[in-house]
Short mmCIF file of C-alpha atoms in Angstrom, two decimals:
data_model
loop_
_atom_site.label_atom_id
_atom_site.label_comp_id
_atom_site.label_asym_id
_atom_site.label_seq_id
_atom_site.Cartn_x
_atom_site.Cartn_y
_atom_site.Cartn_z
CA MET A 80 113.71 100.98 115.57
CA SER A 81 110.57 100.16 116.33
CA ASN A 82 109.21 101.25 119.72
CA SER A 83 106.53 98.59 119.65
CA SER A 84 107.74 96.07 123.20
CA LYS A 85 105.33 93.15 121.33
CA THR A 86 105.82 90.25 120.00
CA SER A 87 104.03 89.10 116.03
CA LEU A 88 102.38 86.17 115.46
CA LEU A 89 102.72 86.82 112.12
CA GLY A 90 105.76 83.77 110.60
CA LEU A 91 104.90 81.62 113.05
CA SER A 92 104.07 78.22 112.87
CA GLN A 93 101.44 76.21 114.11
CA GLU A 94 102.95 74.22 116.68
CA ALA A 95 104.87 78.07 117.61
CA LEU A 96 100.97 79.10 118.16
CA THR A 97 100.07 76.56 119.97
CA THR A 98 103.30 76.25 122.77
CA ILE A 99 102.12 79.96 122.95
CA CYS A 100 98.42 79.14 123.90
CA THR A 101 98.70 76.28 126.00
CA LYS A 102 101.83 78.45 128.07
CA LEU A 103 98.32 80.82 128.43
CA GLY A 104 96.32 78.08 129.65
CA ALA A 105 94.21 77.29 126.72
CA LYS A 106 93.44 74.55 125.02
CA PRO A 107 96.35 72.97 121.94
CA PHE A 108 93.34 73.47 119.57
CA VAL A 109 93.37 76.93 120.23
CA GLY A 110 96.58 77.17 118.09
CA LYS A 111 95.49 75.74 115.00
CA GLN A 112 92.63 78.47 115.25
CA MET A 113 95.14 81.28 115.08
CA ALA A 114 96.78 79.49 112.39
CA GLN A 115 93.39 79.44 110.31
CA TRP A 116 93.32 83.66 111.50
CA LEU A 117 96.78 84.50 110.74
CA TYR A 118 97.04 83.19 107.29
CA GLY A 119 93.22 81.49 106.08
CA LYS A 120 91.53 84.81 106.86
CA ARG A 121 94.55 87.64 107.34
CA VAL A 122 93.63 89.10 110.55
CA LYS A 123 95.35 92.42 111.59
CA SER A 124 94.49 92.75 114.71
CA ILE A 125 94.49 89.59 117.54
CA SER A 126 90.81 90.79 118.43
CA GLN A 127 89.10 89.96 115.65
CA MET A 128 90.48 86.36 116.52
CA SER A 129 86.78 85.65 117.10
CA ASN A 130 86.54 81.88 118.17
CA VAL A 131 89.56 82.59 120.06
CA PRO A 132 88.61 82.74 123.65
CA LYS A 133 88.16 86.78 125.41
CA SER A 134 90.20 86.50 128.15
CA LEU A 135 92.95 84.70 126.07
CA ARG A 136 93.09 87.54 123.31
CA GLU A 137 93.19 90.26 125.82
CA THR A 138 95.96 88.10 127.31
CA LEU A 139 97.31 87.97 124.35
CA SER A 140 97.06 91.32 123.18
CA GLU A 141 99.28 92.09 126.31
CA GLN A 142 102.02 90.67 124.97
CA TYR A 143 101.73 89.84 121.06
CA GLU A 144 100.35 91.22 118.26
CA VAL A 145 99.61 90.51 114.75
CA GLY A 146 102.37 92.10 112.95
CA ARG A 147 100.79 93.30 109.87
CA LYS A 148 102.25 96.59 108.67
CA ALA A 149 100.92 97.89 105.48
CA PRO A 150 103.74 100.05 103.06
CA ILE A 151 104.43 103.30 103.75
CA LYS A 152 105.55 104.02 99.68
CA GLU A 153 104.29 102.27 95.56
CA GLN A 154 105.53 103.66 92.49
CA ALA A 155 103.46 102.35 89.88
CA SER A 156 104.94 101.68 86.14
CA SER A 157 103.02 102.71 82.90
CA ASP A 158 103.34 98.44 82.65
CA GLY A 159 101.64 97.66 85.52
CA THR A 160 104.65 96.73 87.82
CA LYS A 161 104.19 98.17 91.30
CA LYS A 162 107.33 98.66 93.54
CA TYR A 163 106.06 98.72 97.32
CA LEU A 164 108.65 99.63 100.36
CA PHE A 165 107.40 98.28 103.87
CA PRO A 166 108.21 98.81 107.48
CA THR A 167 110.37 96.02 109.30
CA SER A 168 109.80 94.85 112.85
CA ASP A 169 113.52 96.72 113.33
CA GLY A 170 112.44 100.55 112.29
CA PHE A 171 114.31 99.46 108.32
CA THR A 172 112.26 100.17 105.80
CA VAL A 173 112.35 96.91 102.96
CA GLU A 174 111.30 97.25 98.99
CA THR A 175 108.85 94.40 97.24
CA VAL A 176 107.60 94.46 93.76
CA TYR A 177 104.61 93.17 91.67
CA ILE A 178 104.50 92.06 88.26
CA PRO A 179 101.47 91.12 86.21
CA ASP A 180 101.13 89.10 83.58
CA GLY A 181 98.43 88.34 81.65
CA GLU A 182 96.98 85.66 84.41
CA ARG A 183 100.73 85.28 85.88
CA GLY A 184 101.16 87.90 89.18
CA THR A 185 104.72 87.34 90.53
CA LEU A 186 105.88 89.10 93.69
CA CYS A 187 109.62 89.82 94.40
CA VAL A 188 110.39 89.84 97.90
CA SER A 189 112.81 91.12 99.97
CA CYS A 190 114.75 88.98 102.89
CA GLN A 191 117.50 91.54 104.02
CA VAL A 192 117.84 95.36 104.96
CA GLY A 193 121.06 95.85 102.71
CA CYS A 194 123.69 93.16 101.64
CA LYS A 195 126.52 91.75 102.34
CA MET A 196 127.66 90.39 99.01
CA GLY A 197 128.52 93.79 97.32
CA CYS A 198 128.31 92.64 93.65
CA ALA A 199 128.99 95.45 91.50
CA PHE A 200 125.88 95.94 89.51
CA CYS A 201 123.96 95.70 92.65
CA MET A 202 122.34 98.96 94.59
CA THR A 203 121.47 96.83 98.04
CA GLY A 204 125.06 96.39 98.48
CA ARG A 205 125.77 99.59 98.16
CA GLN A 206 124.32 99.93 101.50
CA GLY A 207 125.29 97.54 103.10
CA PHE A 208 123.96 95.79 105.93
CA GLN A 209 121.52 96.54 107.80
CA SER A 210 119.52 93.85 108.87
CA SER A 211 118.10 90.37 108.39
CA LEU A 212 114.63 90.58 107.92
CA SER A 213 112.56 88.38 110.17
CA ALA A 214 110.02 85.46 109.03
CA CYS A 215 107.37 88.06 110.02
CA ASP A 216 109.20 90.73 107.94
CA ILE A 217 109.44 88.24 104.80
CA VAL A 218 105.32 86.99 104.99
CA ASN A 219 103.97 90.28 106.16
CA GLN A 220 105.47 91.69 102.17
CA ILE A 221 103.09 89.10 100.69
CA LEU A 222 100.03 89.02 103.18
CA SER A 223 99.89 92.85 103.12
CA VAL A 224 100.61 93.51 99.76
CA PRO A 225 97.61 94.97 98.25
CA GLU A 226 97.41 92.64 95.11
CA TYR A 227 97.88 89.65 96.84
CA GLU A 228 94.63 87.72 95.98
CA GLN A 229 96.40 87.98 92.12
CA LEU A 230 100.22 86.65 93.25
CA THR A 231 100.51 83.28 91.47
CA ASN A 232 103.98 83.08 92.06
CA ILE A 233 106.85 84.55 94.87
CA VAL A 234 110.34 85.06 93.76
CA PHE A 235 113.43 85.85 96.67
CA MET A 236 114.85 88.14 93.90
CA GLY A 237 114.83 91.43 96.14
CA GLN A 238 117.11 93.24 98.16
CA GLY A 239 119.52 90.39 100.54
CA GLU A 240 120.85 87.00 100.06
CA PRO A 241 118.78 84.70 101.59
CA LEU A 242 121.43 81.95 102.55
CA ASP A 243 122.61 85.20 104.63
CA ASN A 244 119.28 84.33 106.48
CA LEU A 245 118.62 81.48 105.93
CA ASP A 246 116.43 79.92 108.94
CA ASN A 247 113.96 83.17 108.50
CA VAL A 248 113.88 82.69 105.22
CA LEU A 249 112.91 78.56 105.61
CA ALA A 250 110.57 80.10 108.22
CA ALA A 251 108.53 81.98 105.99
CA THR A 252 108.48 79.15 103.17
CA GLY A 253 107.17 76.74 105.60
CA VAL A 254 104.06 79.72 106.43
CA LEU A 255 104.14 79.83 102.65
CA THR A 256 103.57 76.12 101.91
CA ALA A 257 102.25 74.78 104.98
CA SER A 258 98.40 73.12 104.91
CA TRP A 259 98.21 75.48 107.94
CA GLY A 260 99.68 78.49 106.59
CA LEU A 261 98.52 79.47 102.96
CA GLY A 262 98.81 76.08 100.92
CA TRP A 263 101.58 77.26 98.36
CA SER A 264 102.76 74.56 96.41
CA PRO A 265 106.83 75.84 96.70
CA ARG A 266 106.87 74.91 92.53
CA ARG A 267 105.10 78.40 93.31
CA ILE A 268 108.57 80.09 95.49
CA THR A 269 111.50 80.54 93.77
CA ILE A 270 114.58 81.23 95.89
CA SER A 271 117.86 83.05 94.13
CA THR A 272 121.58 83.22 95.81
CA VAL A 273 124.94 83.83 94.73
CA GLY A 274 125.89 80.43 96.20
CA LEU A 275 127.72 81.01 99.86
CA ARG A 276 128.84 77.94 100.85
CA LYS A 277 127.54 78.33 103.68
CA ASN A 278 123.73 76.82 104.32
CA PHE A 279 123.87 75.92 100.50
CA ARG A 280 123.53 72.50 101.31
CA ARG A 281 120.89 72.81 103.56
CA LEU A 282 118.70 75.39 101.17
CA ILE A 283 118.92 71.67 98.13
CA ASN A 284 117.83 69.66 101.14
CA GLU A 285 115.54 71.83 103.52
CA CYS A 286 113.45 73.49 100.99
CA LYS A 287 111.62 72.65 98.48
CA CYS A 288 111.39 75.48 96.61
CA HIS A 289 112.88 76.18 92.73
CA ILE A 290 116.33 77.22 93.07
CA ALA A 291 118.02 80.09 90.70
CA ILE A 292 121.61 80.79 91.52
CA SER A 293 123.00 83.95 90.23
CA LEU A 294 125.63 83.50 87.95
CA HIS A 295 126.59 86.54 85.68
CA ASN A 296 130.16 84.88 84.81
CA PRO A 297 130.56 81.53 83.51
CA ARG A 298 134.48 82.89 84.03
CA SER A 299 135.88 82.62 87.43
CA GLU A 300 138.47 85.47 87.65
CA GLU A 301 136.02 87.71 86.17
CA ARG A 302 133.25 86.66 87.79
CA ALA A 303 134.93 87.36 91.59
CA ARG A 304 135.38 91.15 89.71
CA LEU A 305 131.39 91.49 89.49
CA MET A 306 131.00 89.19 93.03
CA PRO A 307 133.02 88.65 95.77
CA ALA A 308 131.52 85.81 96.82
CA GLU A 309 133.44 84.07 94.14
CA SER A 310 136.80 83.92 95.98
CA ALA A 311 134.91 82.14 98.68
CA PHE A 312 132.49 79.40 97.13
CA SER A 313 133.32 79.60 93.20
CA ILE A 314 130.57 79.18 90.53
CA ARG A 315 132.27 75.74 89.44
CA ASP A 316 132.44 74.44 93.09
CA ILE A 317 128.36 75.23 93.01
CA THR A 318 128.00 73.81 89.70
CA SER A 319 129.63 70.42 91.00
CA GLU A 320 127.57 70.72 94.42
CA LEU A 321 124.59 70.52 92.11
CA LEU A 322 125.27 67.46 90.34
CA PRO A 323 123.69 64.86 92.22
CA TYR A 324 120.85 66.60 92.56
CA TRP A 325 119.90 68.10 88.94
CA GLY A 326 122.62 66.42 87.08
CA LYS A 327 121.26 64.76 83.90
CA GLN A 328 122.96 61.74 85.19
CA ALA A 329 122.29 61.49 88.86
CA ASP A 330 121.02 58.83 90.54
CA ASN A 331 118.48 61.03 93.03
CA ARG A 332 117.67 63.53 90.53
CA ASP A 333 114.97 65.97 91.43
CA MET A 334 112.76 66.03 88.85
CA GLN A 335 110.69 68.52 90.81
CA ARG A 336 112.61 71.55 91.45
CA ARG A 337 113.71 73.62 88.70
CA LEU A 338 117.41 74.87 88.47
CA SER A 339 117.50 78.42 86.70
CA PHE A 340 120.94 80.58 85.64
CA GLU A 341 120.52 84.07 86.28
CA TYR A 342 122.42 86.03 84.27
CA ILE A 343 122.66 90.16 83.52
CA VAL A 344 124.22 90.65 80.17
CA PHE A 345 126.86 93.27 80.44
CA ARG A 346 128.34 95.27 76.92
CA GLY A 347 131.70 94.08 76.92
CA GLU A 348 131.88 92.16 80.79
CA ASN A 349 130.41 88.61 79.77
CA ASP A 350 128.36 88.88 76.32
CA THR A 351 131.21 87.66 74.20
CA MET A 352 131.36 83.95 72.56
CA ARG A 353 134.21 83.12 75.00
CA HIS A 354 131.00 83.40 77.46
CA ALA A 355 128.79 81.98 75.61
CA GLU A 356 131.20 78.75 75.26
CA ALA A 357 132.50 78.76 79.33
CA LEU A 358 128.41 78.97 79.74
CA VAL A 359 128.38 75.69 77.81
CA SER A 360 131.54 74.10 79.33
CA LEU A 361 130.20 75.22 83.15
CA LEU A 362 126.82 73.99 83.17
CA HIS A 363 126.80 70.71 80.82
CA GLY A 364 125.55 67.78 82.42
CA LEU A 365 123.13 69.53 84.46
CA ASP A 366 119.61 69.76 84.30
CA CYS A 367 118.56 73.68 83.85
CA ARG A 368 117.92 76.57 82.34
CA VAL A 369 119.46 80.18 81.65
CA ASN A 370 117.73 83.86 82.47
CA LEU A 371 119.22 86.18 80.20
CA ILE A 372 118.74 89.44 82.15
CA ARG A 373 118.27 92.92 80.65
CA PHE A 374 120.64 95.50 82.95
CA HIS A 375 118.88 98.32 84.46
CA ALA A 376 121.47 100.95 84.96
CA ILE A 377 122.25 102.25 88.72
CA PRO A 378 123.97 105.09 89.43
CA ASP A 379 127.68 105.92 88.85
CA SER A 380 127.99 102.71 87.54
CA PRO A 381 130.63 102.06 84.61
CA LEU A 382 128.51 98.56 83.31
CA GLN A 383 126.53 99.30 80.51
CA GLY A 384 123.24 96.73 79.14
CA ALA A 385 124.05 94.91 76.02
CA PRO A 386 122.04 95.46 72.83
CA GLU A 387 119.23 92.97 72.00
CA SER A 388 120.98 91.75 69.30
CA THR A 389 123.79 90.47 71.83
CA MET A 390 120.89 88.54 73.94
CA VAL A 391 119.82 87.21 70.95
CA ARG A 392 123.10 85.74 70.24
CA LEU A 393 123.82 84.65 73.47
CA ARG A 394 119.86 82.74 73.69
CA ASP A 395 120.65 81.07 70.04
CA TYR A 396 123.68 79.76 71.18
CA LEU A 397 123.41 78.58 74.39
CA THR A 398 119.44 77.20 73.50
CA ALA A 399 122.02 74.76 70.21
CA HIS A 400 123.79 73.50 72.50
CA SER A 401 120.32 72.15 74.26
CA ILE A 402 120.65 75.01 77.82
CA PHE A 403 117.01 76.20 77.54
CA THR A 404 117.89 80.10 77.49
CA THR A 405 115.04 82.69 77.91
CA ILE A 406 115.21 86.00 77.80
CA ARG A 407 113.79 87.47 80.69
CA ALA A 408 111.29 90.77 79.64
CA SER A 409 112.22 94.26 80.87
CA ARG A 410 109.54 95.18 83.74
CA GLY A 411 109.25 98.74 85.17
CA GLU A 412 112.39 100.68 84.01
CA ASP A 413 110.52 104.00 84.58
CA ILE A 414 109.96 103.18 88.16
CA GLN A 415 113.35 102.94 89.28
CA ALA A 416 113.39 99.57 88.35
CA ALA A 417 116.69 98.45 89.24
CA CYS A 418 116.37 96.46 93.09
CA GLY A 419 117.35 99.25 96.13
CA LEU A 420 116.76 102.39 94.59
CA LEU A 421 113.37 102.91 95.97
CA ASN A 422 114.86 102.14 99.46
CA THR A 423 117.72 104.23 98.83
CA GLU A 424 116.35 107.10 97.91
CA HIS A 425 113.79 106.94 101.35
CA GLN A 426 117.01 106.83 103.76
CA LYS A 427 118.99 109.71 101.68
CA ASN A 428 115.01 111.96 102.63
CA ASN A 429 114.78 110.54 106.28
CA SER A 430 118.30 110.95 107.01
#
């Protein structure tokens, strides 16, 4: 566990920073200055906030710290992908992956250490649940990654389920998108979820980022074998919830946010034409896209990735039925690409 008894400032809103300042006897505008130092200039210590009164900096330093933490481990792939291991505020570690692609630089961030969802194809799920990341932990992955200046997109597709830690995910995206924060457009951020009834509507209504649903099988009984969350909130229920927002005939159709469905293609499990037909039926009426994903093998798993020819056949069938479909390029296969492998290895080596 962390030995620090100080509260981190990173991840706090400008309003929260202002409240801290005024409680310590400073003028409200100092909160705005602190936000500029934290998010605009990305300082690592309170002492660097040079236009904040020295006496206030000293008082702040007694109770608070910025909360920036550098990665403790790095793996680099031959294709330019880099996987980082970051320490968290409560003494765990979590993975973050930087994926360069031409002029595009995507950062895949985590929101939990371990995960409760127990998906059969996910290494993180095997760890069990250990901790939910604070807003500070989430924002730190972004600000402290060495390639920060090259980032164009952020995806919450790393370790953990965002809907199981939604308050901190929303606090982090608030920092990312606010004018006093990093000033990113929410259209540059995607939040991925398996779909939990709890917090699902909150995600839609309180967040303007793109949404990606982890689908992986359109047939309920088969999806439940891969993803236990299906039993509590079925994929049919999920698509019904989405229709008022992304339905092609919806009165209040959301034309700004993209809705996508993630589909890892497993040999003999979800790659047949009956699955393709079920996908067309399931997604009928939704303005969405499907991303077909190659399976990154994990140890001792009976699941295998489908061949390229199968993925092309699925893509072409869905496209022919008016569902925009892509095959996502596989990245980082030579550096334990599956999410959770690096963290699992680190835990074993330090146990």
